[in-house]
PDB file of C-alpha atoms in Angstrom:
ATOM      1  CA  MET A   1     -36.782 -21.698  68.926  1.00 81.00           C
ATOM      2  CA  LYS A   2     -33.145 -21.138  67.927  1.00 91.00           C
ATOM      3  CA  ARG A   3     -31.948 -23.306  65.042  1.00 95.00           C
ATOM      4  CA  ILE A   4     -28.448 -24.806  64.986  1.00 97.00           C
ATOM      5  CA  LEU A   5     -26.772 -26.681  62.148  1.00 97.00           C
ATOM      6  CA  ILE A   6     -24.103 -29.268  63.032  1.00 97.00           C
ATOM      7  CA  VAL A   7     -21.688 -30.264  60.261  1.00 97.00           C
ATOM      8  CA  GLU A   8     -19.757 -33.224  61.659  1.00 95.00           C
ATOM      9  CA  ASP A   9     -18.745 -36.577  60.137  1.00 94.00           C
ATOM     10  CA  GLU A  10     -18.141 -38.384  63.457  1.00 93.00           C
ATOM     11  CA  ARG A  11     -21.647 -39.737  64.038  1.00 93.00           C
ATOM     12  CA  ASN A  12     -21.363 -40.545  67.736  1.00 95.00           C
ATOM     13  CA  PHE A  13     -19.816 -37.159  68.498  1.00 94.00           C
ATOM     14  CA  ALA A  14     -22.440 -35.362  66.419  1.00 95.00           C
ATOM     15  CA  ARG A  15     -25.237 -37.284  68.139  1.00 95.00           C
ATOM     16  CA  PHE A  16     -23.869 -36.390  71.571  1.00 95.00           C
ATOM     17  CA  ILE A  17     -23.830 -32.666  70.727  1.00 96.00           C
ATOM     18  CA  GLU A  18     -27.255 -32.906  69.088  1.00 96.00           C
ATOM     19  CA  LEU A  19     -28.855 -34.435  72.202  1.00 96.00           C
ATOM     20  CA  GLU A  20     -27.254 -31.855  74.488  1.00 95.00           C
ATOM     21  CA  LEU A  21     -28.491 -28.985  72.311  1.00 96.00           C
ATOM     22  CA  ILE A  22     -31.994 -30.426  72.065  1.00 95.00           C
ATOM     23  CA  HIS A  23     -31.985 -30.703  75.872  1.00 94.00           C
ATOM     24  CA  GLN A  24     -31.157 -26.972  75.986  1.00 94.00           C
ATOM     25  CA  GLY A  25     -34.172 -26.183  73.801  1.00 94.00           C
ATOM     26  CA  TYR A  26     -32.495 -25.763  70.402  1.00 95.00           C
ATOM     27  CA  ALA A  27     -33.809 -27.146  67.125  1.00 95.00           C
ATOM     28  CA  VAL A  28     -30.920 -29.114  65.609  1.00 96.00           C
ATOM     29  CA  THR A  29     -30.071 -30.449  62.153  1.00 97.00           C
ATOM     30  CA  VAL A  30     -27.030 -32.671  61.547  1.00 97.00           C
ATOM     31  CA  VAL A  31     -25.223 -33.304  58.248  1.00 96.00           C
ATOM     32  CA  GLY A  32     -22.034 -35.294  57.713  1.00 95.00           C
ATOM     33  CA  THR A  33     -20.099 -33.829  54.780  1.00 95.00           C
ATOM     34  CA  GLY A  34     -18.724 -30.469  53.801  1.00 94.00           C
ATOM     35  CA  GLN A  35     -20.834 -30.251  50.649  1.00 94.00           C
ATOM     36  CA  GLU A  36     -24.023 -31.069  52.577  1.00 95.00           C
ATOM     37  CA  GLY A  37     -23.035 -28.473  55.160  1.00 95.00           C
ATOM     38  CA  LEU A  38     -22.508 -25.772  52.549  1.00 94.00           C
ATOM     39  CA  GLU A  39     -25.791 -26.512  50.789  1.00 94.00           C
ATOM     40  CA  THR A  40     -27.776 -26.659  54.031  1.00 95.00           C
ATOM     41  CA  ALA A  41     -26.127 -23.554  55.510  1.00 93.00           C
ATOM     42  CA  THR A  42     -26.931 -21.452  52.448  1.00 91.00           C
ATOM     43  CA  ARG A  43     -30.408 -22.884  51.840  1.00 89.00           C
ATOM     44  CA  ASP A  44     -32.033 -22.258  55.229  1.00 87.00           C
ATOM     45  CA  ALA A  45     -31.801 -19.690  58.033  1.00 87.00           C
ATOM     46  CA  TRP A  46     -29.724 -20.662  61.085  1.00 92.00           C
ATOM     47  CA  ASP A  47     -28.913 -18.998  64.385  1.00 93.00           C
ATOM     48  CA  ALA A  48     -25.516 -20.743  64.590  1.00 95.00           C
ATOM     49  CA  ILE A  49     -23.450 -23.331  62.734  1.00 97.00           C
ATOM     50  CA  LEU A  50     -21.094 -25.826  64.405  1.00 97.00           C
ATOM     51  CA  LEU A  51     -18.577 -26.806  61.749  1.00 95.00           C
ATOM     52  CA  ASP A  52     -15.956 -29.546  61.970  1.00 93.00           C
ATOM     53  CA  ALA A  53     -12.682 -28.575  60.303  1.00 90.00           C
ATOM     54  CA  MET A  54     -11.764 -32.027  58.983  1.00 89.00           C
ATOM     55  CA  LEU A  55     -14.670 -33.098  56.792  1.00 91.00           C
ATOM     56  CA  PRO A  56     -14.751 -35.518  53.862  1.00 87.00           C
ATOM     57  CA  GLY A  57     -14.711 -33.858  50.446  1.00 85.00           C
ATOM     58  CA  LEU A  58     -14.867 -30.176  51.333  1.00 90.00           C
ATOM     59  CA  HIS A  59     -13.029 -29.250  54.541  1.00 89.00           C
ATOM     60  CA  GLY A  60     -14.582 -26.986  57.129  1.00 91.00           C
ATOM     61  CA  PHE A  61     -12.389 -23.935  56.489  1.00 90.00           C
ATOM     62  CA  GLU A  62     -13.435 -23.922  52.838  1.00 91.00           C
ATOM     63  CA  VAL A  63     -17.092 -24.440  53.745  1.00 93.00           C
ATOM     64  CA  CYS A  64     -16.926 -21.415  56.050  1.00 91.00           C
ATOM     65  CA  ARG A  65     -15.176 -19.328  53.417  1.00 88.00           C
ATOM     66  CA  ARG A  66     -17.874 -20.134  50.858  1.00 91.00           C
ATOM     67  CA  ILE A  67     -20.663 -19.384  53.336  1.00 89.00           C
ATOM     68  CA  ARG A  68     -19.195 -15.903  53.828  1.00 85.00           C
ATOM     69  CA  GLN A  69     -18.560 -15.513  50.113  1.00 82.00           C
ATOM     70  CA  ALA A  70     -22.263 -16.216  49.517  1.00 81.00           C
ATOM     71  CA  GLY A  71     -23.112 -13.296  51.813  1.00 76.00           C
ATOM     72  CA  PHE A  72     -24.323 -15.191  54.902  1.00 82.00           C
ATOM     73  CA  ALA A  73     -23.351 -13.730  58.287  1.00 83.00           C
ATOM     74  CA  THR A  74     -24.588 -16.699  60.365  1.00 89.00           C
ATOM     75  CA  PRO A  75     -22.355 -17.225  63.428  1.00 91.00           C
ATOM     76  CA  VAL A  76     -19.945 -20.120  62.800  1.00 93.00           C
ATOM     77  CA  ILE A  77     -17.965 -22.029  65.429  1.00 94.00           C
ATOM     78  CA  ILE A  78     -15.270 -24.335  64.078  1.00 92.00           C
ATOM     79  CA  LEU A  79     -14.698 -27.533  66.061  1.00 91.00           C
ATOM     80  CA  THR A  80     -11.403 -29.324  65.503  1.00 84.00           C
ATOM     81  CA  ALA A  81      -8.651 -31.389  67.060  1.00 80.00           C
ATOM     82  CA  ARG A  82      -6.083 -29.104  65.407  1.00 70.00           C
ATOM     83  CA  ASP A  83      -5.029 -26.468  67.944  1.00 65.00           C
ATOM     84  CA  SER A  84      -1.976 -24.631  66.585  1.00 65.00           C
ATOM     85  CA  VAL A  85      -1.980 -20.827  66.236  1.00 67.00           C
ATOM     86  CA  THR A  86      -1.694 -21.265  62.463  1.00 68.00           C
ATOM     87  CA  ASP A  87      -4.837 -23.399  62.368  1.00 69.00           C
ATOM     88  CA  ARG A  88      -6.730 -20.970  64.586  1.00 69.00           C
ATOM     89  CA  VAL A  89      -5.766 -18.074  62.334  1.00 73.00           C
ATOM     90  CA  LEU A  90      -6.784 -20.118  59.286  1.00 72.00           C
ATOM     91  CA  GLY A  91     -10.150 -20.882  60.844  1.00 70.00           C
ATOM     92  CA  LEU A  92     -10.846 -17.309  61.892  1.00 74.00           C
ATOM     93  CA  ASP A  93      -9.547 -15.964  58.595  1.00 75.00           C
ATOM     94  CA  SER A  94     -12.015 -18.160  56.727  1.00 82.00           C
ATOM     95  CA  GLY A  95     -14.766 -16.151  58.417  1.00 83.00           C
ATOM     96  CA  ALA A  96     -15.477 -18.197  61.550  1.00 86.00           C
ATOM     97  CA  ASP A  97     -16.673 -16.359  64.660  1.00 86.00           C
ATOM     98  CA  ASP A  98     -15.034 -18.745  67.109  1.00 87.00           C
ATOM     99  CA  TYR A  99     -12.713 -21.755  67.181  1.00 85.00           C
ATOM    100  CA  LEU A 100     -13.059 -24.498  69.775  1.00 88.00           C
ATOM    101  CA  PRO A 101     -10.431 -27.284  69.931  1.00 87.00           C
ATOM    102  CA  LYS A 102     -11.459 -30.851  70.763  1.00 86.00           C
ATOM    103  CA  PRO A 103     -11.860 -32.292  73.291  1.00 86.00           C
ATOM    104  CA  PHE A 104     -14.047 -29.794  75.129  1.00 89.00           C
ATOM    105  CA  VAL A 105     -16.694 -29.876  77.823  1.00 91.00           C
ATOM    106  CA  ILE A 106     -20.253 -29.308  76.636  1.00 93.00           C
ATOM    107  CA  GLU A 107     -20.731 -26.376  79.019  1.00 93.00           C
ATOM    108  CA  GLU A 108     -17.999 -24.462  77.215  1.00 92.00           C
ATOM    109  CA  LEU A 109     -19.577 -25.130  73.819  1.00 94.00           C
ATOM    110  CA  LEU A 110     -22.961 -23.956  75.097  1.00 93.00           C
ATOM    111  CA  ALA A 111     -21.390 -20.774  76.466  1.00 91.00           C
ATOM    112  CA  ARG A 112     -19.689 -20.070  73.153  1.00 90.00           C
ATOM    113  CA  ILE A 113     -22.919 -20.627  71.233  1.00 93.00           C
ATOM    114  CA  ARG A 114     -24.666 -18.099  73.467  1.00 90.00           C
ATOM    115  CA  ALA A 115     -21.760 -15.678  73.029  1.00 86.00           C
ATOM    116  CA  VAL A 116     -21.703 -15.762  69.209  1.00 87.00           C
ATOM    117  CA  MET A 117     -25.474 -15.344  69.144  1.00 86.00           C
ATOM    118  CA  ARG A 118     -25.222 -12.309  71.421  1.00 81.00           C
ATOM    119  CA  ARG A 119     -22.514 -10.779  69.249  1.00 73.00           C
ATOM    120  CA  SER A 120     -24.556 -11.447  66.123  1.00 69.00           C
ATOM    121  CA  LYS A 121     -27.604  -9.759  67.641  1.00 63.00           C
ATOM    122  CA  ARG A 122     -25.493  -6.837  68.878  1.00 55.00           C
ATOM    123  CA  GLY A 123     -23.900  -6.397  65.464  1.00 52.00           C
ATOM    124  CA  ALA A 124     -27.290  -6.295  63.746  1.00 48.00           C
ATOM    125  CA  ALA A 125     -28.306  -3.396  65.998  1.00 44.00           C
ATOM    126  CA  GLU A 126     -25.155  -1.312  65.462  1.00 51.00           C
ATOM    127  CA  PRO A 127     -25.373   2.032  63.596  1.00 51.00           C
ATOM    128  CA  GLN A 128     -25.028   1.700  59.848  1.00 62.00           C
ATOM    129  CA  GLU A 129     -23.411   5.058  59.027  1.00 77.00           C
ATOM    130  CA  ALA A 130     -20.271   5.051  56.907  1.00 86.00           C
ATOM    131  CA  VAL A 131     -16.948   5.631  58.709  1.00 88.00           C
ATOM    132  CA  THR A 132     -14.063   7.458  57.046  1.00 91.00           C
ATOM    133  CA  TYR A 133     -10.394   8.047  57.834  1.00 90.00           C
ATOM    134  CA  ARG A 134      -8.000   9.705  55.394  1.00 90.00           C
ATOM    135  CA  ASP A 135      -8.835   7.972  52.094  1.00 91.00           C
ATOM    136  CA  LEU A 136     -10.372   4.895  53.750  1.00 93.00           C
ATOM    137  CA  ARG A 137     -14.137   4.433  53.882  1.00 93.00           C
ATOM    138  CA  ILE A 138     -16.114   1.663  55.593  1.00 92.00           C
ATOM    139  CA  ASP A 139     -19.778   1.182  54.692  1.00 88.00           C
ATOM    140  CA  PRO A 140     -21.449  -1.065  57.326  1.00 81.00           C
ATOM    141  CA  MET A 141     -24.606  -1.308  55.219  1.00 76.00           C
ATOM    142  CA  THR A 142     -22.738  -3.193  52.489  1.00 79.00           C
ATOM    143  CA  ARG A 143     -19.803  -4.346  54.675  1.00 80.00           C
ATOM    144  CA  THR A 144     -17.375  -2.920  52.149  1.00 88.00           C
ATOM    145  CA  VAL A 145     -14.094  -1.044  52.554  1.00 92.00           C
ATOM    146  CA  SER A 146     -12.652   1.273  49.922  1.00 93.00           C
ATOM    147  CA  LYS A 147      -9.421   3.206  49.623  1.00 93.00           C
ATOM    148  CA  ALA A 148      -9.460   6.293  47.397  1.00 90.00           C
ATOM    149  CA  GLY A 149     -12.646   4.903  45.864  1.00 91.00           C
ATOM    150  CA  ALA A 150     -11.236   1.432  45.078  1.00 92.00           C
ATOM    151  CA  LEU A 151     -12.758  -1.536  46.895  1.00 92.00           C
ATOM    152  CA  LEU A 152     -10.460  -3.584  49.134  1.00 93.00           C
ATOM    153  CA  ASP A 153     -10.774  -7.344  49.524  1.00 90.00           C
ATOM    154  CA  LEU A 154     -10.851  -7.862  53.303  1.00 89.00           C
ATOM    155  CA  THR A 155     -11.839 -10.975  55.204  1.00 85.00           C
ATOM    156  CA  LYS A 156     -14.656 -10.810  57.756  1.00 82.00           C
ATOM    157  CA  ARG A 157     -12.191 -10.552  60.661  1.00 85.00           C
ATOM    158  CA  GLU A 158     -10.005  -7.950  58.937  1.00 90.00           C
ATOM    159  CA  TYR A 159     -13.109  -5.868  58.252  1.00 89.00           C
ATOM    160  CA  GLU A 160     -14.273  -6.062  61.867  1.00 87.00           C
ATOM    161  CA  LEU A 161     -10.832  -5.194  63.244  1.00 91.00           C
ATOM    162  CA  LEU A 162     -10.494  -2.153  60.973  1.00 93.00           C
ATOM    163  CA  LEU A 163     -14.026  -1.006  61.842  1.00 90.00           C
ATOM    164  CA  VAL A 164     -13.298  -1.198  65.583  1.00 89.00           C
ATOM    165  CA  LEU A 165     -10.045   0.765  65.207  1.00 93.00           C
ATOM    166  CA  MET A 166     -11.711   3.423  63.048  1.00 91.00           C
ATOM    167  CA  ASN A 167     -14.657   3.702  65.433  1.00 87.00           C
ATOM    168  CA  HIS A 168     -12.181   4.338  68.272  1.00 88.00           C
ATOM    169  CA  LYS A 169      -9.882   6.862  66.593  1.00 89.00           C
ATOM    170  CA  ASP A 170      -7.268   8.368  68.925  1.00 90.00           C
ATOM    171  CA  ARG A 171      -7.945   5.727  71.583  1.00 89.00           C
ATOM    172  CA  VAL A 172      -5.184   3.209  72.186  1.00 90.00           C
ATOM    173  CA  LEU A 173      -6.716  -0.272  72.257  1.00 90.00           C
ATOM    174  CA  SER A 174      -4.792  -3.043  73.972  1.00 90.00           C
ATOM    175  CA  ARG A 175      -4.575  -6.489  72.422  1.00 88.00           C
ATOM    176  CA  ASP A 176      -6.925  -7.808  75.111  1.00 85.00           C
ATOM    177  CA  MET A 177      -9.439  -5.052  74.333  1.00 83.00           C
ATOM    178  CA  LEU A 178      -9.278  -5.858  70.628  1.00 87.00           C
ATOM    179  CA  LEU A 179      -9.780  -9.549  71.353  1.00 83.00           C
ATOM    180  CA  ASP A 180     -12.873  -8.623  73.367  1.00 78.00           C
ATOM    181  CA  LEU A 181     -14.305  -6.226  70.777  1.00 78.00           C
ATOM    182  CA  VAL A 182     -13.523  -8.253  67.645  1.00 82.00           C
ATOM    183  CA  TRP A 183     -13.290 -11.894  68.705  1.00 76.00           C
ATOM    184  CA  GLY A 184     -15.414 -11.793  71.862  1.00 67.00           C
ATOM    185  CA  TYR A 185     -14.276 -11.980  75.470  1.00 49.00           C
ATOM    186  CA  ASP A 186     -14.796 -15.744  75.716  1.00 50.00           C
ATOM    187  CA  CYS A 187     -13.078 -16.665  72.468  1.00 53.00           C
ATOM    188  CA  GLU A 188      -9.863 -18.411  73.473  1.00 56.00           C
ATOM    189  CA  VAL A 189      -7.281 -17.159  71.007  1.00 59.00           C
ATOM    190  CA  GLU A 190      -3.835 -15.858  71.892  1.00 66.00           C
ATOM    191  CA  THR A 191      -3.222 -12.109  71.840  1.00 66.00           C
ATOM    192  CA  ASN A 192      -0.620 -12.553  69.088  1.00 82.00           C
ATOM    193  CA  VAL A 193      -3.527 -13.318  66.744  1.00 86.00           C
ATOM    194  CA  VAL A 194      -4.248  -9.564  66.931  1.00 89.00           C
ATOM    195  CA  ASP A 195      -0.709  -8.840  65.715  1.00 92.00           C
ATOM    196  CA  VAL A 196      -1.200 -11.268  62.825  1.00 91.00           C
ATOM    197  CA  TYR A 197      -4.391  -9.549  61.694  1.00 92.00           C
ATOM    198  CA  VAL A 198      -2.934  -6.067  62.045  1.00 94.00           C
ATOM    199  CA  ARG A 199      -0.136  -7.218  59.746  1.00 93.00           C
ATOM    200  CA  TYR A 200      -2.699  -8.570  57.286  1.00 92.00           C
ATOM    201  CA  LEU A 201      -4.524  -5.241  57.323  1.00 94.00           C
ATOM    202  CA  ARG A 202      -1.367  -3.189  56.871  1.00 94.00           C
ATOM    203  CA  ASN A 203      -0.414  -5.267  53.841  1.00 93.00           C
ATOM    204  CA  LYS A 204      -3.773  -4.399  52.276  1.00 93.00           C
ATOM    205  CA  ILE A 205      -4.324  -0.770  53.249  1.00 93.00           C
ATOM    206  CA  ASP A 206      -0.877   0.820  53.645  1.00 92.00           C
ATOM    207  CA  ASP A 207       0.924   2.591  50.843  1.00 86.00           C
ATOM    208  CA  PRO A 208       4.515   1.247  50.524  1.00 78.00           C
ATOM    209  CA  ALA A 209       5.634   4.736  49.466  1.00 76.00           C
ATOM    210  CA  GLN A 210       4.540   6.184  52.815  1.00 74.00           C
ATOM    211  CA  GLN A 211       6.396   5.431  56.034  1.00 72.00           C
ATOM    212  CA  ARG A 212       3.441   6.171  58.319  1.00 83.00           C
ATOM    213  CA  SER A 213       1.000   3.288  58.660  1.00 90.00           C
ATOM    214  CA  TYR A 214      -2.732   3.848  59.044  1.00 93.00           C
ATOM    215  CA  ILE A 215      -2.558   1.659  62.159  1.00 95.00           C
ATOM    216  CA  GLN A 216       0.096   2.748  64.628  1.00 94.00           C
ATOM    217  CA  THR A 217       1.719   0.474  67.199  1.00 94.00           C
ATOM    218  CA  VAL A 218       1.945   1.631  70.816  1.00 92.00           C
ATOM    219  CA  ARG A 219       4.745  -0.498  72.212  1.00 89.00           C
ATOM    220  CA  GLY A 220       3.818  -2.687  75.116  1.00 87.00           C
ATOM    221  CA  ILE A 221       0.119  -1.742  74.861  1.00 88.00           C
ATOM    222  CA  GLY A 222      -1.588  -2.228  71.514  1.00 92.00           C
ATOM    223  CA  TYR A 223      -2.734  -0.267  68.466  1.00 94.00           C
ATOM    224  CA  VAL A 224      -4.384   3.017  67.516  1.00 94.00           C
ATOM    225  CA  ILE A 225      -5.581   4.999  64.514  1.00 94.00           C
ATOM    226  CA  ARG A 226      -4.771   8.645  65.144  1.00 90.00           C
ATOM    227  CA  SER A 227      -6.655  11.490  63.506  1.00 82.00           C
TER     228      SER A 227
END
């Protein structure tokens, strides 16, 4: 039986989701604060975590960031009434796998839970060989990225985006393709989120002394790493 943790301080809303998930055959645990969510998420094994952004004490974005910092790759879906691009980027940048604005229909939430679980299972089965390009090296076994031997501090999403681009060297990937491969085809984020994360990556991996970026822009289409 799949286990889902709900971290939500609105009791009626949490109870509604809990009953729907139990009806679908999931085992569900509900906690109401960010600190409880962090402790529970890192104490037990979960197949997915539903995390409210606006929690008392420790907000959801920080809870997610600390879960990732502790080394847990459990799929996380952030639920929130805040729906600006900035908030979506903040949520995804904290390490969340998906971001679902309230209000939503339960069928959409169920579909997204299934999707993040599929992606998590698919990721666990991917090859673990290191990938290199110029002086960059990605080690999927340790989920680390180094440049000329020095470790880079990348977020979960930055890491996944760079890995996809390096695994598809010389192939131009459109923004829609990158959304599919990195965020998942049913994750509703705007394509300009890809541009934001490419900019984040360039700031961390490019050498200011060199004019040629590791990640090249193909106008009107998307991005590519060329060998």
